[in-house]
Amino acid sequence: MKDRFSALLRTRSLGREHAFFDTIDSTQTQAAALATRGAGHGTLVHAREQTSGRGRAGRLWVSGTGSLCFSVVLKEGVVAAEAFQWSFVAGLAVHDVISARTALSPRLKWPNDVLVNRKKVAGVLCTLELAPTPSVIVGVGVNLAFDPASVDGSLAPRATTLAAADDPADWLAALLLALEARADAHLTGARHTLAAFRERMAFVGESVEVTTQSATFRGTCLGVDEGFELILQDTAGARHTIAAADVWPVERRGEEQ
Ligand code: BTN
């Protein structure tokens, strides 16, 4: 994997420093540890297998043979107060690569899940390390050939696989190149990221169920505002903006990967 990846990599900086593991608890945990020890911008951690893969909101990330799991340390242009914007940047990069490499039509579920046929095929987890310099750790899990429903049937309504038979090293190199391009664009103005996200956003105009840490409510998804927050019109007609939540169409039942 490592040698094929190195031969395929076309980035300026992402992935140039890298660590490849056969089995590890979580690439996210490892990349965060490297960042706090001074690892440079673009440092990549890849694992063939994760034993404690981390998802958003404290969930476990279910993976297996055919998953692509990696984390990248971003330092250039990282401002702690705006760190959450990088998850939109990363979601767009994954969307770009799936669009380019398959005949599928992915959509982005706010804030950063990538859907195919309204089911999740990839998730992004962004975490922030403040010392020694602000770093965003971008963690990406893609169900390349792995189907989460094969290990947990309750995931079947909401998660699926790309059923991609091609080389994971090729996908990894392409994802890092796309992330670098989206990051470059983001650093010229977050409006580029916002505009691209709006064009690809799932469930706009649909009836959705929104689950925050403290409540679940329903309404119509109206899109995303200038601060990247979700806009929801509730069933009484009131408008809400939401900074952190899970969003699914009301008819969809099942667990999230
Ligand atoms: C989510 O959708 O909840 C985010 C999933 C992120 C999973 C990836 S896999 C690589 C990296 N390492 C982790 O432990 N998590 C992220």
PDB file of C-alpha atoms in Angstrom, residues 32 46 48 57 60 67 78 94 122 128 130 132 150 152 158 169 186 188 192 204 206 222-223 238 240 249-250:
ATOM      1  CA  ALA A  32      -3.611  13.961  16.951  1.00  0.00           C
ATOM      2  CA  HIS A  46      -3.356   5.410   7.379  1.00  0.00           C
ATOM      3  CA  ARG A  48      -5.603  -1.037   7.055  1.00  0.00           C
ATOM      4  CA  ALA A  57     -20.660  12.644  18.498  1.00  0.00           C
ATOM      5  CA  LEU A  60     -17.879   4.177  16.993  1.00  0.00           C
ATOM      6  CA  SER A  67     -12.737   0.300   4.253  1.00  0.00           C
ATOM      7  CA  VAL A  78      -5.879  26.934  10.623  1.00  0.00           C
ATOM      8  CA  VAL A  94     -14.512  13.220  -0.787  1.00  0.00           C
ATOM      9  CA  ALA A 122     -18.201   8.180   3.782  1.00  0.00           C
ATOM     10  CA  LEU A 128      -8.713  20.353  16.848  1.00  0.00           C
ATOM     11  CA  LEU A 130      -4.259  23.687  19.995  1.00  0.00           C
ATOM     12  CA  PRO A 132       2.072  23.501  19.870  1.00  0.00           C
ATOM     13  CA  SER A 150     -22.722  -6.768   6.546  1.00  0.00           C
ATOM     14  CA  ASP A 152     -24.563  -4.619  11.636  1.00  0.00           C
ATOM     15  CA  ARG A 158     -28.611   4.568   6.399  1.00  0.00           C
ATOM     16  CA  ALA A 169      -3.841   3.398  -2.701  1.00  0.00           C
ATOM     17  CA  HIS A 186     -10.910  27.607   1.172  1.00  0.00           C
ATOM     18  CA  THR A 188      -8.730  32.194  -0.590  1.00  0.00           C
ATOM     19  CA  HIS A 192     -15.935  29.112  -2.112  1.00  0.00           C
ATOM     20  CA  VAL A 204     -32.929  20.761   0.956  1.00  0.00           C
ATOM     21  CA  GLU A 206     -37.397  18.046   2.426  1.00  0.00           C
ATOM     22  CA  LEU A 222     -33.851  25.214   4.096  1.00  0.00           C
ATOM     23  CA  GLY A 223     -30.102  24.894   3.534  1.00  0.00           C
ATOM     24  CA  ALA A 238     -40.350  29.305  12.940  1.00  0.00           C
ATOM     25  CA  HIS A 240     -33.905  27.958  13.454  1.00  0.00           C
ATOM     26  CA  PRO A 249     -35.253  12.634   6.300  1.00  0.00           C
ATOM     27  CA  VAL A 250     -38.193  11.812   8.553  1.00  0.00           C
TER      28      VAL A 250
END
